[in-house]
CSV table of C-alpha atoms and ligand atoms in Angstrom, one decimal:
chain,number,residue,atom,x,y,z
A,3,UNK,CA,8.4,-14.0,13.8
A,4,UNK,CA,6.1,-16.1,11.9
A,5,UNK,CA,5.1,-14.4,8.6
A,6,UNK,CA,1.5,-14.2,7.5
A,7,UNK,CA,2.4,-12.9,4.1
A,8,UNK,CA,5.7,-13.2,2.6
A,9,UNK,CA,7.1,-11.5,-1.0
A,10,UNK,CA,10.1,-12.9,-2.6
A,11,UNK,CA,11.5,-11.1,-5.5
A,12,UNK,CA,8.4,-9.6,-7.0
A,13,UNK,CA,8.5,-7.7,-9.9
A,14,UNK,CA,6.2,-5.9,-12.5
A,15,UNK,CA,6.8,-5.0,-16.0
A,16,UNK,CA,4.2,-3.1,-17.8
A,17,UNK,CA,4.6,-3.6,-22.3
A,18,UNK,CA,4.9,0.1,-23.9
A,19,UNK,CA,3.5,-0.6,-27.1
A,20,UNK,CA,4.4,2.0,-30.2
A,21,UNK,CA,4.9,2.1,-33.8
A,22,UNK,CA,2.4,1.3,-36.4
A,23,UNK,CA,1.5,-1.9,-35.6
A,24,UNK,CA,1.4,-1.4,-32.0
A,25,UNK,CA,4.4,-3.6,-31.2
A,26,UNK,CA,5.5,-3.8,-27.5
A,27,UNK,CA,8.6,-1.5,-27.8
A,28,UNK,CA,9.8,-0.7,-24.2
A,29,UNK,CA,8.8,-1.9,-20.5
A,30,UNK,CA,7.9,0.3,-17.6
A,31,UNK,CA,9.8,-1.6,-14.8
A,32,UNK,CA,7.1,-0.8,-12.1
A,33,UNK,CA,8.2,-3.2,-9.5
A,34,UNK,CA,12.0,-4.4,-9.3
A,35,UNK,CA,12.8,-7.0,-7.0
A,36,UNK,CA,10.6,-6.3,-4.2
A,37,UNK,CA,11.1,-8.8,-1.1
A,38,UNK,CA,9.5,-8.5,2.5
A,39,UNK,CA,7.8,-10.9,5.3
A,40,UNK,CA,4.8,-9.3,7.3
A,41,UNK,CA,3.6,-11.2,10.8
A,42,UNK,CA,0.0,-11.1,11.3
A,43,UNK,CA,-1.0,-8.0,13.3
A,44,UNK,CA,1.6,-6.0,11.8
A,45,UNK,CA,0.8,-3.0,9.6
A,46,UNK,CA,3.4,-2.1,7.2
A,47,UNK,CA,4.0,1.5,5.7
A,48,UNK,CA,4.7,1.4,2.1
A,49,UNK,CA,6.1,4.8,0.9
A,50,UNK,CA,7.3,6.5,-2.0
A,51,UNK,CA,6.8,9.4,-4.3
A,52,UNK,CA,4.1,9.2,-7.2
A,53,UNK,CA,5.1,6.1,-9.6
A,54,UNK,CA,7.9,4.5,-7.5
A,55,UNK,CA,5.7,1.0,-7.9
A,56,UNK,CA,4.2,1.0,-4.2
A,57,UNK,CA,0.4,1.0,-5.5
A,58,UNK,CA,1.8,-2.0,-8.1
A,59,UNK,CA,3.0,-3.9,-5.4
A,60,UNK,CA,-0.2,-4.1,-3.3
A,61,UNK,CA,-2.2,-5.2,-6.6
A,62,UNK,CA,0.4,-8.0,-7.3
A,63,UNK,CA,0.5,-9.3,-3.9
A,64,UNK,CA,-3.6,-9.8,-4.7
A,65,UNK,CA,-3.0,-10.5,-8.0
A,66,UNK,CA,-5.4,-7.8,-9.1
A,67,UNK,CA,-2.6,-7.3,-11.3
A,68,UNK,CA,-0.3,-10.3,-12.5
A,69,UNK,CA,3.0,-9.9,-11.5
A,70,UNK,CA,5.9,-11.0,-14.1
A,71,UNK,CA,7.7,-12.9,-11.9
A,72,UNK,CA,8.4,-13.4,-8.3
A,73,UNK,CA,6.4,-15.1,-5.4
A,74,UNK,CA,4.3,-14.3,-2.9
A,75,UNK,CA,2.6,-17.0,0.4
A,76,UNK,CA,-0.5,-15.8,2.3
A,77,UNK,CA,-0.3,-18.3,5.4
A,78,UNK,CA,2.0,-20.7,3.6
A,79,UNK,CA,0.1,-20.8,0.6
A,80,UNK,CA,1.5,-19.7,-2.9
A,81,UNK,CA,-0.9,-17.2,-3.9
A,82,UNK,CA,1.1,-16.4,-7.1
A,83,UNK,CA,0.7,-20.2,-8.4
A,84,UNK,CA,-3.0,-20.4,-7.4
A,85,UNK,CA,-5.3,-21.0,-10.2
A,86,UNK,CA,-8.5,-18.7,-10.8
A,87,UNK,CA,-10.9,-20.7,-8.6
A,88,UNK,CA,-8.5,-21.1,-5.5
A,89,UNK,CA,-7.6,-17.7,-6.2
A,90,UNK,CA,-11.2,-16.5,-5.8
A,91,UNK,CA,-11.6,-18.3,-2.6
A,92,UNK,CA,-7.9,-16.6,-1.5
A,93,UNK,CA,-9.7,-13.5,-2.1
A,94,UNK,CA,-12.0,-13.5,0.8
A,95,UNK,CA,-8.5,-13.4,3.2
A,96,UNK,CA,-6.9,-10.5,1.1
A,97,UNK,CA,-8.9,-7.4,0.7
A,98,UNK,CA,-7.9,-3.9,-0.7
A,99,UNK,CA,-9.6,-0.3,0.1
A,100,UNK,CA,-8.7,2.4,-2.7
A,101,UNK,CA,-7.6,6.0,-2.7
A,102,UNK,CA,-10.9,7.4,-4.4
A,103,UNK,CA,-14.0,5.9,-2.7
A,104,UNK,CA,-16.3,7.5,-5.1
A,105,UNK,CA,-14.6,5.9,-8.3
A,106,UNK,CA,-14.8,2.4,-6.6
A,107,UNK,CA,-18.2,2.4,-5.6
A,108,UNK,CA,-21.1,2.1,-8.4
A,109,UNK,CA,-23.0,4.8,-8.3
A,110,UNK,CA,-26.2,3.3,-9.1
A,111,UNK,CA,-25.9,0.7,-6.4
A,112,UNK,CA,-27.3,1.2,-2.8
A,113,UNK,CA,-24.8,1.3,0.2
A,114,UNK,CA,-26.8,-2.1,1.2
A,115,UNK,CA,-26.2,-3.4,-2.3
A,116,UNK,CA,-22.6,-2.6,-2.3
A,117,UNK,CA,-21.8,-3.6,1.1
A,118,UNK,CA,-24.0,-6.8,0.3
A,119,UNK,CA,-22.5,-7.8,-2.9
A,120,UNK,CA,-19.6,-9.9,-1.5
A,121,UNK,CA,-22.1,-12.0,1.0
A,122,UNK,CA,-23.7,-12.9,-2.2
A,123,UNK,CA,-20.6,-13.6,-4.1
A,124,UNK,CA,-19.1,-15.5,-1.5
A,125,UNK,CA,-22.3,-17.4,-0.1
A,126,UNK,CA,-21.9,-15.9,3.4
A,127,UNK,CA,-25.5,-15.6,4.2
A,128,UNK,CA,-28.1,-18.0,5.0
A,129,UNK,CA,-31.1,-15.9,3.5
A,130,UNK,CA,-32.0,-12.4,3.1
A,131,UNK,CA,-32.7,-11.4,6.8
A,132,UNK,CA,-29.2,-13.1,7.8
A,133,UNK,CA,-27.6,-10.7,4.7
A,134,UNK,CA,-29.6,-7.5,5.7
A,135,UNK,CA,-28.5,-8.2,9.9
A,136,UNK,CA,-24.8,-8.5,8.3
A,137,UNK,CA,-24.8,-5.4,6.2
A,138,UNK,CA,-26.2,-3.2,9.4
A,139,UNK,CA,-23.6,-5.1,11.6
A,140,UNK,CA,-20.9,-4.1,9.1
A,141,UNK,CA,-22.1,-0.5,8.7
A,142,UNK,CA,-22.3,0.1,12.1
A,143,UNK,CA,-18.9,-1.4,12.8
A,144,UNK,CA,-17.5,1.6,10.4
A,145,UNK,CA,-19.9,4.1,12.1
A,146,UNK,CA,-22.4,4.4,9.6
A,147,UNK,CA,-26.2,3.4,10.1
A,148,UNK,CA,-29.2,1.2,9.1
A,149,UNK,CA,-30.9,4.3,8.3
A,150,UNK,CA,-27.9,4.8,5.8
A,151,UNK,CA,-28.6,1.4,3.8
A,152,UNK,CA,-31.2,2.3,1.1
A,153,UNK,CA,-28.6,5.9,0.2
A,154,UNK,CA,-26.6,6.1,-2.7
A,155,UNK,CA,-22.5,7.2,-2.8
A,156,UNK,CA,-23.2,10.7,-3.8
A,157,UNK,CA,-25.3,11.2,-0.6
A,158,UNK,CA,-22.0,10.8,1.4
A,159,UNK,CA,-19.2,12.9,2.1
A,160,UNK,CA,-15.3,11.7,1.2
A,161,UNK,CA,-14.7,10.2,4.6
A,162,UNK,CA,-18.1,8.5,4.8
A,163,UNK,CA,-17.9,7.1,1.5
A,164,UNK,CA,-14.2,5.7,2.5
A,165,UNK,CA,-16.1,4.1,5.5
A,166,UNK,CA,-18.5,2.3,2.8
A,167,UNK,CA,-15.2,1.0,1.4
A,168,UNK,CA,-14.1,0.0,4.7
A,169,UNK,CA,-17.3,-1.7,5.4
A,170,UNK,CA,-17.2,-3.7,2.2
A,171,UNK,CA,-13.8,-5.1,2.6
A,172,UNK,CA,-14.5,-6.2,5.9
A,173,UNK,CA,-17.8,-8.1,4.6
A,174,UNK,CA,-15.8,-11.3,4.1
A,175,UNK,CA,-13.9,-11.4,7.3
A,176,UNK,CA,-10.3,-10.8,5.8
A,177,UNK,CA,-7.3,-11.1,7.5
A,178,UNK,CA,-5.0,-9.1,5.4
A,179,UNK,CA,-6.1,-5.6,4.1
A,180,UNK,CA,-4.1,-3.3,1.4
A,181,UNK,CA,-5.0,0.1,1.9
A,182,UNK,CA,-4.1,1.8,-1.0
A,183,UNK,CA,-3.5,5.7,-0.2
A,184,UNK,CA,-6.8,4.8,1.6
A,185,UNK,CA,-6.8,8.6,3.5
A,186,UNK,CA,-4.6,10.5,1.0
A,187,UNK,CA,-7.7,12.3,-0.8
A,188,UNK,CA,-9.3,13.3,2.5
A,189,UNK,CA,-9.1,16.4,4.8
A,190,UNK,CA,-6.6,15.9,7.4
A,191,UNK,CA,-9.1,16.0,10.5
A,192,UNK,CA,-11.5,13.0,8.3
A,193,UNK,CA,-7.6,11.5,7.8
A,194,UNK,CA,-7.2,11.3,11.3
A,195,UNK,CA,-10.8,9.6,11.8
A,196,UNK,CA,-10.4,7.2,9.4
A,197,UNK,CA,-6.8,6.2,10.6
A,198,UNK,CA,-8.4,5.7,13.9
A,199,UNK,CA,-11.0,3.5,12.7
A,200,UNK,CA,-8.6,1.4,10.9
A,201,UNK,CA,-6.8,0.9,14.2
A,202,UNK,CA,-9.8,0.0,16.1
A,203,UNK,CA,-10.8,-2.4,13.4
A,204,UNK,CA,-7.1,-4.0,13.6
A,205,UNK,CA,-7.7,-4.2,17.0
A,206,UNK,CA,-11.0,-5.7,17.2
A,207,UNK,CA,-10.6,-8.3,14.5
A,208,UNK,CA,-6.7,-8.6,14.3
A,209,UNK,CA,-6.1,-7.3,11.1
A,210,UNK,CA,-3.1,-7.2,9.5
A,211,UNK,CA,-1.9,-4.3,7.0
A,212,UNK,CA,0.0,-2.6,4.2
A,213,UNK,CA,-0.6,1.0,4.6
A,214,UNK,CA,0.3,2.7,1.4
A,215,UNK,CA,0.9,6.1,1.0
A,216,UNK,CA,3.2,8.9,-0.6
A,217,UNK,CA,3.7,11.1,2.9
A,218,UNK,CA,6.0,9.3,5.6
A,219,UNK,CA,3.5,11.5,7.9
A,220,UNK,CA,0.8,9.6,6.9
A,221,UNK,CA,2.0,6.0,7.8
A,222,UNK,CA,4.3,7.4,11.4
A,223,UNK,CA,1.5,6.8,13.7
A,224,UNK,CA,0.1,3.5,12.3
A,225,UNK,CA,2.9,1.5,11.2
A,226,UNK,CA,4.9,-1.4,13.1
A,227,UNK,CA,7.3,-1.3,10.3
A,228,UNK,CA,7.9,1.1,7.1
A,229,UNK,CA,9.3,0.3,3.7
A,230,UNK,CA,10.6,2.9,1.6
A,231,UNK,CA,10.3,2.4,-2.1
A,232,UNK,CA,12.4,4.3,-5.2
A,233,UNK,CA,11.6,3.1,-8.6
A,234,UNK,CA,10.5,0.1,-7.7
A,235,UNK,CA,12.9,-1.1,-5.7
A,236,UNK,CA,12.6,-1.2,-1.4
A,237,UNK,CA,15.5,1.1,-0.2
A,238,UNK,CA,14.8,1.0,3.3
A,239,UNK,CA,12.8,-1.3,5.4
A,240,UNK,CA,12.5,-1.1,9.3
A,241,UNK,CA,10.7,-0.9,12.7
A,242,UNK,CA,8.9,2.6,12.3
A,243,UNK,CA,10.8,4.3,15.4
A,244,UNK,CA,13.7,3.3,13.8
A,245,UNK,CA,13.1,4.5,10.4
A,246,UNK,CA,12.1,7.8,11.9
A,247,UNK,CA,14.5,8.9,14.5
A,248,UNK,CA,17.8,7.2,12.6
A,249,UNK,CA,17.1,7.3,8.7
A,250,UNK,CA,20.1,5.8,6.8
A,251,UNK,CA,19.0,5.8,3.0
A,252,UNK,CA,19.6,9.1,1.6
A,253,UNK,CA,16.2,9.1,0.1
A,254,UNK,CA,14.5,8.4,3.3
A,255,UNK,CA,16.5,11.3,4.7
A,256,UNK,CA,15.2,13.8,2.1
A,257,UNK,CA,11.6,12.4,2.4
A,258,UNK,CA,11.6,12.8,6.3
A,259,UNK,CA,13.2,16.4,6.0
A,260,UNK,CA,9.9,17.6,4.7
A,261,UNK,CA,7.5,15.9,7.6
A,262,UNK,CA,6.6,18.7,9.8
A,263,UNK,CA,7.7,18.6,13.5
A,264,UNK,CA,4.7,19.4,15.8
A,265,UNK,CA,7.0,21.1,18.2
A,266,UNK,CA,8.1,24.4,17.1
A,267,UNK,CA,11.0,24.5,18.9
A,268,UNK,CA,12.5,21.7,16.8
A,269,UNK,CA,13.7,22.3,13.4
A,270,UNK,CA,14.5,19.7,11.0
A,271,UNK,CA,16.9,20.9,8.0
A,272,UNK,CA,14.8,20.4,4.7
A,273,UNK,CA,17.1,18.3,1.7
A,274,UNK,CA,15.8,19.1,-1.5
A,275,UNK,CA,16.0,16.3,-3.7
A,276,UNK,CA,17.1,17.6,-7.2
A,277,UNK,CA,15.1,16.7,-10.7
A,278,UNK,CA,12.2,14.8,-11.2
A,279,UNK,CA,11.9,10.7,-10.2
A,280,UNK,CA,13.6,9.4,-13.8
A,281,UNK,CA,11.8,7.8,-16.1
A,282,UNK,CA,10.6,4.1,-15.2
A,283,UNK,CA,10.9,2.9,-18.2
A,284,UNK,CA,14.9,3.4,-18.6
A,285,UNK,CA,15.7,3.4,-14.7
A,286,UNK,CA,19.5,5.3,-14.0
A,287,UNK,CA,22.0,2.1,-13.8
A,288,UNK,CA,23.4,0.7,-10.8
A,289,UNK,CA,21.6,2.6,-7.6
A,290,UNK,CA,18.5,3.9,-9.1
A,291,UNK,CA,18.7,7.1,-6.9
A,292,UNK,CA,22.3,8.1,-7.8
A,293,UNK,CA,21.1,10.8,-10.4
A,294,UNK,CA,19.5,12.7,-7.6
A,295,UNK,CA,21.7,11.8,-4.3
A,296,UNK,CA,24.1,14.2,-2.9
A,297,UNK,CA,26.6,11.5,-1.9
A,298,UNK,CA,26.7,9.5,-4.9
A,299,UNK,CA,30.0,8.1,-5.8
A,300,UNK,CA,31.1,8.0,-9.4
A,301,UNK,CA,32.1,4.2,-10.8
A,302,UNK,CA,30.3,2.6,-7.9
A,303,UNK,CA,26.9,4.0,-7.5
A,304,UNK,CA,26.2,4.2,-11.1
A,305,UNK,CA,27.4,1.0,-11.7
A,306,UNK,CA,26.7,-1.4,-8.9
A,307,UNK,CA,22.7,-1.7,-7.8
A,308,UNK,CA,23.0,-1.7,-3.7
A,309,UNK,CA,21.5,-4.8,-2.2
A,310,UNK,CA,19.4,-4.4,1.3
A,311,UNK,CA,21.5,-5.4,4.1
A,312,UNK,CA,20.9,-5.2,7.6
A,313,UNK,CA,22.3,-2.4,9.7
A,314,UNK,CA,20.6,-3.0,12.9
A,315,UNK,CA,18.0,-5.4,14.2
A,316,UNK,CA,14.8,-5.7,11.3
A,317,UNK,CA,16.7,-2.3,9.9
A,318,UNK,CA,17.5,-3.2,6.2
A,319,UNK,CA,19.4,-0.6,3.9
A,320,UNK,CA,20.4,-0.6,0.2
A,321,UNK,CA,23.0,1.8,-0.1
A,322,UNK,CA,26.8,1.5,-0.4
A,323,UNK,CA,28.0,4.1,1.9
A,324,UNK,CA,25.2,3.6,4.2
A,325,UNK,CA,25.7,-0.2,5.4
B,415,SF4,FE1,23.5,7.4,-2.7
B,415,SF4,FE2,25.2,5.5,-3.8
B,415,SF4,FE3,23.6,4.8,-1.4
B,415,SF4,FE4,22.6,5.2,-3.9
B,415,SF4,S1,24.3,3.7,-3.1
B,415,SF4,S2,21.7,5.9,-2.2
B,415,SF4,S3,23.5,6.8,-5.2
B,415,SF4,S4,25.2,6.7,-1.9
């Protein structure tokens, strides 16, 4: 596999300020050594509970947030070493779609202005007519029409607003799109429509996706591979089919047990996780999951952090007892 994207040892710590003088008193360990490769045309599902670091990982890859350490390569170029002008050029190739399209769309701009903004910034249209034609083309590509160009975001439904966000991302002809909880705020039927659109666009333009979601059911049918994150670390990464049929990490098993099975004759035993996700300012020692793991071994799991090890072809698991 030739990697289009390579992430190596990505770390992001957010300072926590406190006291009278607002000094840095601690750090949130948001991303704690994340590594993976992604081939062109693949979709990686990045899944975990809220606060596990999946969105921060996506934003660090695009350098919307500066990583604390680690490297990101895109098409052989080290993104993490680029200066600001070079990074602006790279931004054309890597785009992001956000969870809340309403919050990410300027309410005072028309749809034409929102979708056309990137064309102006990156000088992608020779003149006003060429820009207009391209905006119409983009809107039609995502299932909207030229008649809606002069409308404002509040005049659209949630699903349509997400289509505007997709058209805006497509304007610069990117190769990689990070879909950050892109369908999480939508009703299930609208979710399916937007996922279908994203799949069609992938087939048409050869796009590569990182599909971030808190729910394993959302990424099941869209992902080539799935990575499960817990407290800043990838605990399991595998081809989608293997992860759904033969999960190896106890955390993945618990997440999967909550996914409904469409066939009512089949039953899955629900694994209830005890307690909440621990505070990422002071994550548990050793395996971060040991405070909630039913099979944790005292003196081992709480002391030594397990590393990702292969258990089958392309299937890696970070667990002392399941490798
Ligand atoms: Fe559970 Fe230990 Fe495996 Fe962590 S390393 S998932 S605590 S068994």
